[in-house]
CSV table of C-alpha atoms and ligand atoms in Angstrom, one decimal:
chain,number,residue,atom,x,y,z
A,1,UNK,CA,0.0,0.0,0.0
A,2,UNK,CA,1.0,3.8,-0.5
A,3,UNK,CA,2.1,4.9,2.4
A,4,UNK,CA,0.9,8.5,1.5
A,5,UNK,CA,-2.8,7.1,1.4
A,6,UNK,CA,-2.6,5.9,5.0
A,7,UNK,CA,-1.4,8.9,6.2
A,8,UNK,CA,-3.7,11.5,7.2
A,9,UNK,CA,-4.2,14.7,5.2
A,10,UNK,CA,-1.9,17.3,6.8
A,11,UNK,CA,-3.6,20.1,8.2
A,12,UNK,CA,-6.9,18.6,8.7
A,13,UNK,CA,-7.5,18.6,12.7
A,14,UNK,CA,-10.1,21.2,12.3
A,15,UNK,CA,-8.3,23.3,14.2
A,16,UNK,CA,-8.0,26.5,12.1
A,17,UNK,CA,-7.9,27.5,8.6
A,18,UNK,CA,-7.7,29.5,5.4
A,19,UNK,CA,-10.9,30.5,3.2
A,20,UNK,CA,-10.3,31.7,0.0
A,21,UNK,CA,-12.9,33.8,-1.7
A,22,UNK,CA,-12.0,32.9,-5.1
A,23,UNK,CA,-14.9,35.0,-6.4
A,24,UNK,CA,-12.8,38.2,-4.3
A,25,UNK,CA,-9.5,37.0,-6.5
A,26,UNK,CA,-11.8,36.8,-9.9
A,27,UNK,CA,-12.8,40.1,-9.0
A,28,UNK,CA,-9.4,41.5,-8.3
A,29,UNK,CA,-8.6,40.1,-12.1
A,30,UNK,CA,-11.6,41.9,-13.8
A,31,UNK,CA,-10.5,45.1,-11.8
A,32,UNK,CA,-6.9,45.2,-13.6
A,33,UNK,CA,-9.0,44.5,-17.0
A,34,UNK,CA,-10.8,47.6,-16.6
A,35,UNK,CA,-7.8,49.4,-15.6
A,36,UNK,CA,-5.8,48.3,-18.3
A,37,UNK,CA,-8.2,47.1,-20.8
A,38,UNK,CA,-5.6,46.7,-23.7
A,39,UNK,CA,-3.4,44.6,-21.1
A,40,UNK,CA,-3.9,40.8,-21.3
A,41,UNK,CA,-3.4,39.5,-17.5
A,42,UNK,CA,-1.2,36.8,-16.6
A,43,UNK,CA,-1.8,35.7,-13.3
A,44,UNK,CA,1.4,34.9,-11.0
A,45,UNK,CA,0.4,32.2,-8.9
A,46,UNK,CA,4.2,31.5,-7.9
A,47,UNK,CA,4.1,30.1,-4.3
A,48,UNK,CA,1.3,28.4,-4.2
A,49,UNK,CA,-0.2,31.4,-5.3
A,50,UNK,CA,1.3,33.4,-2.5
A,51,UNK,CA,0.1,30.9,-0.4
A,52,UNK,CA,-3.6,30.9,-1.4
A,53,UNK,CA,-3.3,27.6,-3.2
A,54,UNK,CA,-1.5,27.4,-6.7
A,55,UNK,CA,-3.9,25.1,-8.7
A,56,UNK,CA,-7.4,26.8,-7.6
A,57,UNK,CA,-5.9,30.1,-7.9
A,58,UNK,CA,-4.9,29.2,-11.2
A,59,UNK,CA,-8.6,27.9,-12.1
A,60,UNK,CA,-9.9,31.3,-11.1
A,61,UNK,CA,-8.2,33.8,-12.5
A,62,UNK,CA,-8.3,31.8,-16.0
A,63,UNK,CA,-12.2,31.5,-16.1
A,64,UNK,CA,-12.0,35.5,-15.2
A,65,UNK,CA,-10.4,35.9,-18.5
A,66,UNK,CA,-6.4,35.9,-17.6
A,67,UNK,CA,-4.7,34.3,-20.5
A,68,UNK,CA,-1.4,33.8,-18.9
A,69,UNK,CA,0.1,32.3,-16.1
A,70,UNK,CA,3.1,33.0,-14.4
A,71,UNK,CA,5.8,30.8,-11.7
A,72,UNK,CA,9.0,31.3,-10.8
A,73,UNK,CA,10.0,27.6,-10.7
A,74,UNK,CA,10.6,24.3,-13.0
A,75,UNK,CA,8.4,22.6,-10.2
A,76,UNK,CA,5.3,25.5,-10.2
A,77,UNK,CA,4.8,25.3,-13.7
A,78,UNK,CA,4.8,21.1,-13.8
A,79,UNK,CA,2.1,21.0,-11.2
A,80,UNK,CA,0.2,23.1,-13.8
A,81,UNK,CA,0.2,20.9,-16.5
A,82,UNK,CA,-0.2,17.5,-13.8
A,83,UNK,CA,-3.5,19.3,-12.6
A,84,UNK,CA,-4.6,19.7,-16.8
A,85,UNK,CA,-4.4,23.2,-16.8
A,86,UNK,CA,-3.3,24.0,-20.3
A,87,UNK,CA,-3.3,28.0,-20.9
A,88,UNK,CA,0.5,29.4,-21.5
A,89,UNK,CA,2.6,29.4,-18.4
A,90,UNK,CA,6.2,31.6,-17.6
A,91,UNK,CA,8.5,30.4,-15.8
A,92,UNK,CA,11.6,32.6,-14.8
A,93,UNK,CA,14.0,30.3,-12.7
A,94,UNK,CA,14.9,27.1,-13.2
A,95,UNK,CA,18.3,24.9,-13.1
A,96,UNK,CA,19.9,23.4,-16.0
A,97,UNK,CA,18.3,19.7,-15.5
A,98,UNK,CA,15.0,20.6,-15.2
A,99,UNK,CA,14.5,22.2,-19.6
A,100,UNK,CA,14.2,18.6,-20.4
A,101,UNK,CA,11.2,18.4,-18.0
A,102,UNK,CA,9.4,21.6,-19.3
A,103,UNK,CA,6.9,20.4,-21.8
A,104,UNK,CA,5.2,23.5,-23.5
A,105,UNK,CA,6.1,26.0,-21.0
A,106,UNK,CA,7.6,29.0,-21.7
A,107,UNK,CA,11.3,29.8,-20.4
A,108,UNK,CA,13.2,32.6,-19.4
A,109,UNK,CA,15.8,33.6,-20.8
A,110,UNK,CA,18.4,35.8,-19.0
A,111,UNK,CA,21.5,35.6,-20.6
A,112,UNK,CA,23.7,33.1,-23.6
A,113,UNK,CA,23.9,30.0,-21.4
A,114,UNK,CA,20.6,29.4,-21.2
A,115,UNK,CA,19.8,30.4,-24.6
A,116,UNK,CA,22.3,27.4,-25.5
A,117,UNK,CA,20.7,25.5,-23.4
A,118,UNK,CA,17.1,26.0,-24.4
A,119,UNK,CA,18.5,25.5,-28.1
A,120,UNK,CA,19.5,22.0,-27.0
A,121,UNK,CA,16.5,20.9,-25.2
A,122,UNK,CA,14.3,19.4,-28.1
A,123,UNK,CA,11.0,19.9,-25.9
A,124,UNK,CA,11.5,24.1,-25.7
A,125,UNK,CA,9.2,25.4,-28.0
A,126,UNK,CA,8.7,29.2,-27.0
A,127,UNK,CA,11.6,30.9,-25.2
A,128,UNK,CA,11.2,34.6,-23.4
A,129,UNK,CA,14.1,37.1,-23.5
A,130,UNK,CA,14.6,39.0,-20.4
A,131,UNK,CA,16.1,42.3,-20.3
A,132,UNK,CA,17.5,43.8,-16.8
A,133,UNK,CA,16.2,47.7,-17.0
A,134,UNK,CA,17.8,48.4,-13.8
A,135,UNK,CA,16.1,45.9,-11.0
A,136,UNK,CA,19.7,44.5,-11.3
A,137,UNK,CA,18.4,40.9,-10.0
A,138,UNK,CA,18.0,39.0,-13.3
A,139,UNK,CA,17.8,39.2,-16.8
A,140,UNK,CA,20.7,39.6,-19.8
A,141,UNK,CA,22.4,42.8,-19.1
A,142,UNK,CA,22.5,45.7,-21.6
A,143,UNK,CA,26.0,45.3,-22.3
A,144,UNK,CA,25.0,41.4,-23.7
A,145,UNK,CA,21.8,42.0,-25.2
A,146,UNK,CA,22.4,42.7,-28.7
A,147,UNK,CA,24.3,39.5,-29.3
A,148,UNK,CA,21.5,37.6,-27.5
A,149,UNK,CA,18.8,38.9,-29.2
A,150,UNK,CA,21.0,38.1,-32.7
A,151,UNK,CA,22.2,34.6,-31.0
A,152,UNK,CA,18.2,34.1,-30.9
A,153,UNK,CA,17.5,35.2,-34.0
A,154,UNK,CA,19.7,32.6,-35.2
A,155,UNK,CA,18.3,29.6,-33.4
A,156,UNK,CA,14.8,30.9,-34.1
A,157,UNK,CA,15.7,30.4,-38.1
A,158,UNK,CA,17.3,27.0,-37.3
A,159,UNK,CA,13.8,26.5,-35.9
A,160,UNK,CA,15.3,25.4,-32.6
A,161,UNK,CA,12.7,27.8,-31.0
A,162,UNK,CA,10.3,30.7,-31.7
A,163,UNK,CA,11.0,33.5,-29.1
A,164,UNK,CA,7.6,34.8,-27.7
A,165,UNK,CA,8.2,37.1,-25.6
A,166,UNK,CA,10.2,40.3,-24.3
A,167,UNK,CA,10.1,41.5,-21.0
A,168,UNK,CA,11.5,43.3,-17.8
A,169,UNK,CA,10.6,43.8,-14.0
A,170,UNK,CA,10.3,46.9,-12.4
A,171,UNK,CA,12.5,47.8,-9.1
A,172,UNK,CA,9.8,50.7,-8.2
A,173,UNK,CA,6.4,49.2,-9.5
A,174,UNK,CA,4.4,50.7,-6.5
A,175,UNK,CA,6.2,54.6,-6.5
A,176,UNK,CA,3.3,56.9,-7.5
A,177,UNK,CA,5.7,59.5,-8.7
A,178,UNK,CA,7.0,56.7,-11.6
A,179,UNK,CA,10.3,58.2,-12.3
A,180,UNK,CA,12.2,54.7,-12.4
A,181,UNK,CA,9.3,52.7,-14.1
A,182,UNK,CA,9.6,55.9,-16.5
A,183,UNK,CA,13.2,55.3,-17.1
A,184,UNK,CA,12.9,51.4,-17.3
A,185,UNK,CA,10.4,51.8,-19.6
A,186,UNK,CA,12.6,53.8,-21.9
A,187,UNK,CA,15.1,51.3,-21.4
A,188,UNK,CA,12.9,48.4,-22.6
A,189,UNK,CA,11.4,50.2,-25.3
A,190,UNK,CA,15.2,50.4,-26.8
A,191,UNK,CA,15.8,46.6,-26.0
A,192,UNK,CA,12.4,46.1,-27.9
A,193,UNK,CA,14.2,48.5,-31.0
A,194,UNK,CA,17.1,46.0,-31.0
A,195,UNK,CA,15.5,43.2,-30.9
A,196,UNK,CA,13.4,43.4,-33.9
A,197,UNK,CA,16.3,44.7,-35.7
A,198,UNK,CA,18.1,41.8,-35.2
A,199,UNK,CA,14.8,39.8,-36.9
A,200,UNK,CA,13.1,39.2,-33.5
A,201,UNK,CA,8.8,39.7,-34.0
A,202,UNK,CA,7.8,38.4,-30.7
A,203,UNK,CA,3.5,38.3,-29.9
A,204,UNK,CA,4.4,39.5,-26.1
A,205,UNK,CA,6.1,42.3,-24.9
A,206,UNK,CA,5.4,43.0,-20.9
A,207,UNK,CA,7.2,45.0,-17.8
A,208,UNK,CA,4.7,45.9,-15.0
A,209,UNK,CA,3.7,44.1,-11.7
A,210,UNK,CA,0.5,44.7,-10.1
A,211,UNK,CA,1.1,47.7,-8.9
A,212,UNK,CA,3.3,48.7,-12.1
A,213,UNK,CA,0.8,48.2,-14.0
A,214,UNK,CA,-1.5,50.8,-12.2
A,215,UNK,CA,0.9,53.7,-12.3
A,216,UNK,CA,2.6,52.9,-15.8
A,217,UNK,CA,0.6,53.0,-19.1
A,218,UNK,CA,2.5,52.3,-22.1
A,219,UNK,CA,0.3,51.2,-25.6
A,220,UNK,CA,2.8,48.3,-26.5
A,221,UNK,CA,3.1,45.9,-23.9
A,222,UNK,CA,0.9,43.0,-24.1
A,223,UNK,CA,0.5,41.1,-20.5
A,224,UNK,CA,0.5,42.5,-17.3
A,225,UNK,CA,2.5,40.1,-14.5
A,226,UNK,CA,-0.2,39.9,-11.7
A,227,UNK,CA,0.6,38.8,-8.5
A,228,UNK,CA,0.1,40.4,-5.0
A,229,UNK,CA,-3.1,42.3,-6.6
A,230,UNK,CA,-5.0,39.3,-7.1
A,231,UNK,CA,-4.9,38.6,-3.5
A,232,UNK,CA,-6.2,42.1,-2.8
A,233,UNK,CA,-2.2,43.8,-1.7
A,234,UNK,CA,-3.9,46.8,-3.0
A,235,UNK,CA,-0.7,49.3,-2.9
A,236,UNK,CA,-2.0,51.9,-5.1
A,237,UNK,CA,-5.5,51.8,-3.4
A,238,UNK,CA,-7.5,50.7,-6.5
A,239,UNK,CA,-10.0,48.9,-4.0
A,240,UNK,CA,-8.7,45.5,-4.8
A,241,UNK,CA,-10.0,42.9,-2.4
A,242,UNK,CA,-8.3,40.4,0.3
A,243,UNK,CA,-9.3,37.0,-1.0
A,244,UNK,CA,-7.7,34.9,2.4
A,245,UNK,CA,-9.8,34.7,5.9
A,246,UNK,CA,-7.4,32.8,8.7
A,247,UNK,CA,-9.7,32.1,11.2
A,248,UNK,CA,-9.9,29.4,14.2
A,249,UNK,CA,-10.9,28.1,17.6
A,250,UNK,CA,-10.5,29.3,21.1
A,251,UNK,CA,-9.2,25.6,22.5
A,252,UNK,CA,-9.0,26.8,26.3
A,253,UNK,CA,-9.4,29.6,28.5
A,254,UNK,CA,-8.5,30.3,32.0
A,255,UNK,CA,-9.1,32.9,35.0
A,256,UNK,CA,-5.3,34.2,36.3
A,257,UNK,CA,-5.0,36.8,39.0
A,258,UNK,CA,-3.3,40.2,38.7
A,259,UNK,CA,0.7,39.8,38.4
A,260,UNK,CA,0.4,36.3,37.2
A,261,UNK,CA,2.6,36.4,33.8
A,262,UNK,CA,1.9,34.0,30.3
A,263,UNK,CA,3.6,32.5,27.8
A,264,UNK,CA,7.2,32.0,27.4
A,265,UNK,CA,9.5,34.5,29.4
A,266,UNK,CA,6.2,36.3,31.1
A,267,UNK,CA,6.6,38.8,28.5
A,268,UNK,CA,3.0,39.7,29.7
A,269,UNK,CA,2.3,39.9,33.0
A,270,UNK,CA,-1.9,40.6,34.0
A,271,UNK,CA,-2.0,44.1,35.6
A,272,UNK,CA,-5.6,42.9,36.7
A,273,UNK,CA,-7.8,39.4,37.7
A,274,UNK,CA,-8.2,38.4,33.5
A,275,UNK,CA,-9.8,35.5,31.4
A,276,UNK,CA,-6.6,34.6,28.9
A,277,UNK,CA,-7.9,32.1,26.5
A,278,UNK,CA,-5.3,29.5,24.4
A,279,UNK,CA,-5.2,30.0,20.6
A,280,UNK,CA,-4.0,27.1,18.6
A,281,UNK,CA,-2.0,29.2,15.9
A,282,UNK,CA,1.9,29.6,15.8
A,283,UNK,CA,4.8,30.7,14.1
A,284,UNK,CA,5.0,27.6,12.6
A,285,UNK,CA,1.9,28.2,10.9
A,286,UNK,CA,3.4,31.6,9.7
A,287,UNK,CA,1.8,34.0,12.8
A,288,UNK,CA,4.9,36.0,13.2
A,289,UNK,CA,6.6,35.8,16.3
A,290,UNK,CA,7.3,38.9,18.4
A,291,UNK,CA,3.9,41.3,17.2
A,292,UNK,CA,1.8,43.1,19.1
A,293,UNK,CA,-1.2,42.3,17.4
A,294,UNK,CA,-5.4,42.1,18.1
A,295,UNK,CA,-7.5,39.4,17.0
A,296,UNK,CA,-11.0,39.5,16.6
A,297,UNK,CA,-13.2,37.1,19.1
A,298,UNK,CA,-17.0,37.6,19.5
A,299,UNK,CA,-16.8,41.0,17.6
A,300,UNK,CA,-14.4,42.2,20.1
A,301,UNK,CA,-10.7,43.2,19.3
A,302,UNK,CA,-8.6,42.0,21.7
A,303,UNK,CA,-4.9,41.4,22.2
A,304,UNK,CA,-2.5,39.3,22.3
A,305,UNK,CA,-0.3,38.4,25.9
A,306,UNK,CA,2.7,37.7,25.9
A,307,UNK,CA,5.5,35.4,23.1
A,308,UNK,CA,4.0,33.6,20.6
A,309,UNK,CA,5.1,29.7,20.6
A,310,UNK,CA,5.9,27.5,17.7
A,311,UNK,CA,1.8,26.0,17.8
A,312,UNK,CA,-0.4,28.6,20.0
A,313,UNK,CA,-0.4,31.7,21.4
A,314,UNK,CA,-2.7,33.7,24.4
A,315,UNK,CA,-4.9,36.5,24.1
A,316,UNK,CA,-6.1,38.7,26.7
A,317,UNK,CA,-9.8,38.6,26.8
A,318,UNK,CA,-10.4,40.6,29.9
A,319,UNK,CA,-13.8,40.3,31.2
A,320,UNK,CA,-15.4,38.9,28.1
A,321,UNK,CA,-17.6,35.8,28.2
A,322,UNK,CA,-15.3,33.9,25.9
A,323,UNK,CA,-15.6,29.9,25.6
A,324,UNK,CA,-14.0,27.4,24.5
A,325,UNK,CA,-15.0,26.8,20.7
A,326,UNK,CA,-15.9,30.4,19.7
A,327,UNK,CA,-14.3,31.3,16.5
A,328,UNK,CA,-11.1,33.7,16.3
A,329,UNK,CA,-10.6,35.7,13.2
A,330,UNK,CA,-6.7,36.5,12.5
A,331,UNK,CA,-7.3,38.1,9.6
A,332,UNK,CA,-9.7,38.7,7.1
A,333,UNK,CA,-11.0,41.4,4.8
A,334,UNK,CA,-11.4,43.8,7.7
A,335,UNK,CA,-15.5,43.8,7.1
A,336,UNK,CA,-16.4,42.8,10.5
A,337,UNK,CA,-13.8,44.8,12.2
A,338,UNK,CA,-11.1,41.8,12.1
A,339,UNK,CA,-7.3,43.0,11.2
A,340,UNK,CA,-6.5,42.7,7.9
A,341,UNK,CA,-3.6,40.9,5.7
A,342,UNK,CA,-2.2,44.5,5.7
A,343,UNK,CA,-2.5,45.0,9.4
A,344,UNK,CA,-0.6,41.5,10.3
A,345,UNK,CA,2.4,43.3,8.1
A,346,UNK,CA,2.0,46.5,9.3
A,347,UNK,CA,2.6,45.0,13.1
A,348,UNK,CA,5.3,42.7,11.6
A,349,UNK,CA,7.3,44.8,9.9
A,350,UNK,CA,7.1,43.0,6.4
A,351,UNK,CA,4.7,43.4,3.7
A,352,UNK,CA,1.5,41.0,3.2
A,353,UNK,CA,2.7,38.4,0.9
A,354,UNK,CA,5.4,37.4,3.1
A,355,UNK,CA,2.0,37.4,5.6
A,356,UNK,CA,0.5,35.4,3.1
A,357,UNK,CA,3.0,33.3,1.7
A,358,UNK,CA,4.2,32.3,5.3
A,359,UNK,CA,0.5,30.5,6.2
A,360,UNK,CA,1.8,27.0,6.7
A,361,UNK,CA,1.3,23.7,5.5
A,362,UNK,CA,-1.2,22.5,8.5
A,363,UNK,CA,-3.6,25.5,7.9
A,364,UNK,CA,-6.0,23.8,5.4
A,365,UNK,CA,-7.5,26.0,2.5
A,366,UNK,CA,-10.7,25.7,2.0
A,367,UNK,CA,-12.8,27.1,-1.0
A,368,UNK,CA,-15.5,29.6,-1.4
A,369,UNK,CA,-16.5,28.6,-5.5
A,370,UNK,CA,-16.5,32.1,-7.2
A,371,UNK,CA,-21.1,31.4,-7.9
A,372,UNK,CA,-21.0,32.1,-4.3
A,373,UNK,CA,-22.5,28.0,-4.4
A,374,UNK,CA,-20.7,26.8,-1.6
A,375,UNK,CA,-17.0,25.6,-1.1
A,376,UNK,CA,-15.1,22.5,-1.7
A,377,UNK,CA,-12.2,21.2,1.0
A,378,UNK,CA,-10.2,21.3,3.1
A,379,UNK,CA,-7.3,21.2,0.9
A,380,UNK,CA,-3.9,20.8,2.9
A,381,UNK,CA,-2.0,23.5,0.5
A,382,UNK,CA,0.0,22.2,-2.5
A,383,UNK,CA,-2.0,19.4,-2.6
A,384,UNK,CA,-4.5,18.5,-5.2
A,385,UNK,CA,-8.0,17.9,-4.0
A,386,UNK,CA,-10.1,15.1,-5.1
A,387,UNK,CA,-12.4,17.5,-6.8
A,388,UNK,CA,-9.6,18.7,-8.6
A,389,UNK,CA,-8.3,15.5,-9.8
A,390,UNK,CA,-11.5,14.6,-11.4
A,391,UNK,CA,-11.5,17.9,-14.1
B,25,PLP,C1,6.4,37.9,-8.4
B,25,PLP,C2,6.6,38.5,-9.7
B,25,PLP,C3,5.6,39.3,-10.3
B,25,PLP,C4,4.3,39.7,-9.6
B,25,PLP,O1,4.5,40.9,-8.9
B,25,PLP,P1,3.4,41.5,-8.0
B,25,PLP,O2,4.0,42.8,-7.5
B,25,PLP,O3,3.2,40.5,-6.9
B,25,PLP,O4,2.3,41.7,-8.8
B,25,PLP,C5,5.8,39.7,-11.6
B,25,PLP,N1,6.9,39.4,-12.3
B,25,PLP,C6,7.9,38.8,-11.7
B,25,PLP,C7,9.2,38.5,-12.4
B,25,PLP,C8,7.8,38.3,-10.4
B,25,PLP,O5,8.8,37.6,-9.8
């Protein structure tokens, strides 16, 4: 027998978990649509769609209308194609042994190695050349990209591949003021000049992020790379919506007398006779360690006392009549007065999709279907659900 069938599902002691509203993430699509309308949308569902769940994610934005999607790794884009998705996927980082494995899937192309390397790997069929504008991380450098894109050229007549795409990433996407995206545009634009003279006629040409793609319009560029805005990170405040709800159970409380300290260290110590009641999240399951934050119990904010551990932490609920089994929002889309996404980074110092990303592998995802006709899991994340496996 599998040993993976006898195992429990991870993540499935009902003991918190993740909702996504994919019909908030489907919404979030249509909103960069209207915004852009000449813009085609790829959806970057790169860590397990930033921790909402890659394959569903996936599903959602495509029957919005995205056309594209986008991972950063070999591995992402595979776990498209096992799960039958079939629309035209980017992938930007991948090692040497894993071209062979890339069956009709687009790769990155950042510099002459890997152009060689694509060339040689008889499955590459479309090939993308990157361009560093001045993000410095990736991509071919200025200095090297006339003699890829005539390298390219090259192969593309020997018919060892058809290059599909241009693009660049932005180093200040979300600055209102656009001076770099303005320059990085200009940049491109030449790199797009060179290109075709050296007999390059690529379908897609694309530079902006989410939020890149709010404050930079430019007529030629094709797709739009969206990522953090389909998960509501709204950071030019076009009333995008949070799409994840963390919520779980108050497992225990107990009465403790003034001066009594909790948790690790008795970083909190009760200035009064307080109810603290056990909440079984932890940094393990991506609540960061070290915040001062609130969570919402019974419609009430309250906070929470003293270190979070590894599983659970405390919160101070004061005289409230908290039991045992009333629910505990983390975070949601801040409509019943829960913190938000944005609030958890605020208090952490970070921004939301390393909030998001970090939910862990125990927190099940569960589904809200974007006909508002109920939801399908739990799903331990990067898993694929038996409703999935069927379609
Ligand atoms: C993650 C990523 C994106 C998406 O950016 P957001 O700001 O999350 O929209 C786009 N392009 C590249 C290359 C990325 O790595």
């Amino acid at each position: 027998m599998n040993l993976v069938e006898v195992l429990p599902q991870a993540g499935c002691d009902g003991l918190a978990e993740a909702v996504i509203d994919l019909a908030a993430i489907q919404a979030n699509v249509h909103r960069f649509q209207t915004l852009r309308p000449g813009l085609q949308v790829m959806a970057v569902v790169k860590a397990d769609g930033f921790g909402h769940g890659m394959v569903p994610v996936a599903r959602a934005c495509l029957a919005a209308g995205a056309t594209w999607l986008g991972v950063a790794r070999a591995e992402e884009a595979l776990q498209l194609r096992e799960a039958g998705i079939t629309a035209p996927v980017l992938v930007w980082l991948y090692g040497p042994d894993d071209l062979e494995l890339l069956e009709d899937v687009d790769v990155s192309i950042a510099g002459l190695a890997e152009l060689e390397r694509a060339a040689a790997a008889p499955n590459v069929q479309n090939v993308q050349l990157k361009l560093d504008t001045g993000l410095h991380r990736g991509g071919s450098s200025s200095g090297q990209w006339i003699e890829l894109t005539e390298q390219a050229a090259r192969l593309e007549a020997e018919g060892r591949f058809h290059v599909r795409g241009l693009w660049s990433h932005l180093s200040h996407g979300d600055e209102p003021s656009g001076v770099h995206n303005r320059r990085q545009l200009e940049m491109f634009r030449a790199g797009v000049v060179l290109a075709r003279r050296a007999g390059l006629d690529p379908e897609h040409l694309h530079l902006t992020n989410s939020a890149g793609t709010v404050a930079l319009d430019a007529p030629e560029l094709t797709l739009a790379r969206i990522g953090a805005g389909l998960f509501g990170i709204d950071e030019l405040g076009v009333g995008l919506q949070p799409a994840m709800r963390l919520t779980t159970r108050l497992h225990q409380t107990r009465r403790i007398r003034a001066g009594e300290g909790v948790s690790y260290g008795h970083d909190f110590v009760a200035e009064r006779d307080t109810t603290v009641g056990l909440v079984p999240l932890g940094y393990a399951d991506g609540i960061p360690r070290g915040v001062h934050a609130t969570v919402l119990i019974g419609g009430v904010r309250v906070p929470i006392a003293g270190r979070i551990a590894m599983d659970q932490f405390v919160v101070d609920l004061g005289d409230a009549t908290a039991a045992p089994g009333d629910e505990v929002v983390v975070f949601g889309d801040g409509s019943q007065g829960e913190p938000t996404g944005a609030d958890w980074a605020r208090w952490a110092g970070t921004i939301p999709h390393e909030i998001y990303c970090g939910i862990g592998a125990r927190v099940p995802r569960r589904y809200l279907d974007p006909a508002g006709s109920g939801s399908s899991g739990p799903v331990a994340p990067g898993r694929i659900s038996p409703t999935e496996r069927q379609k």
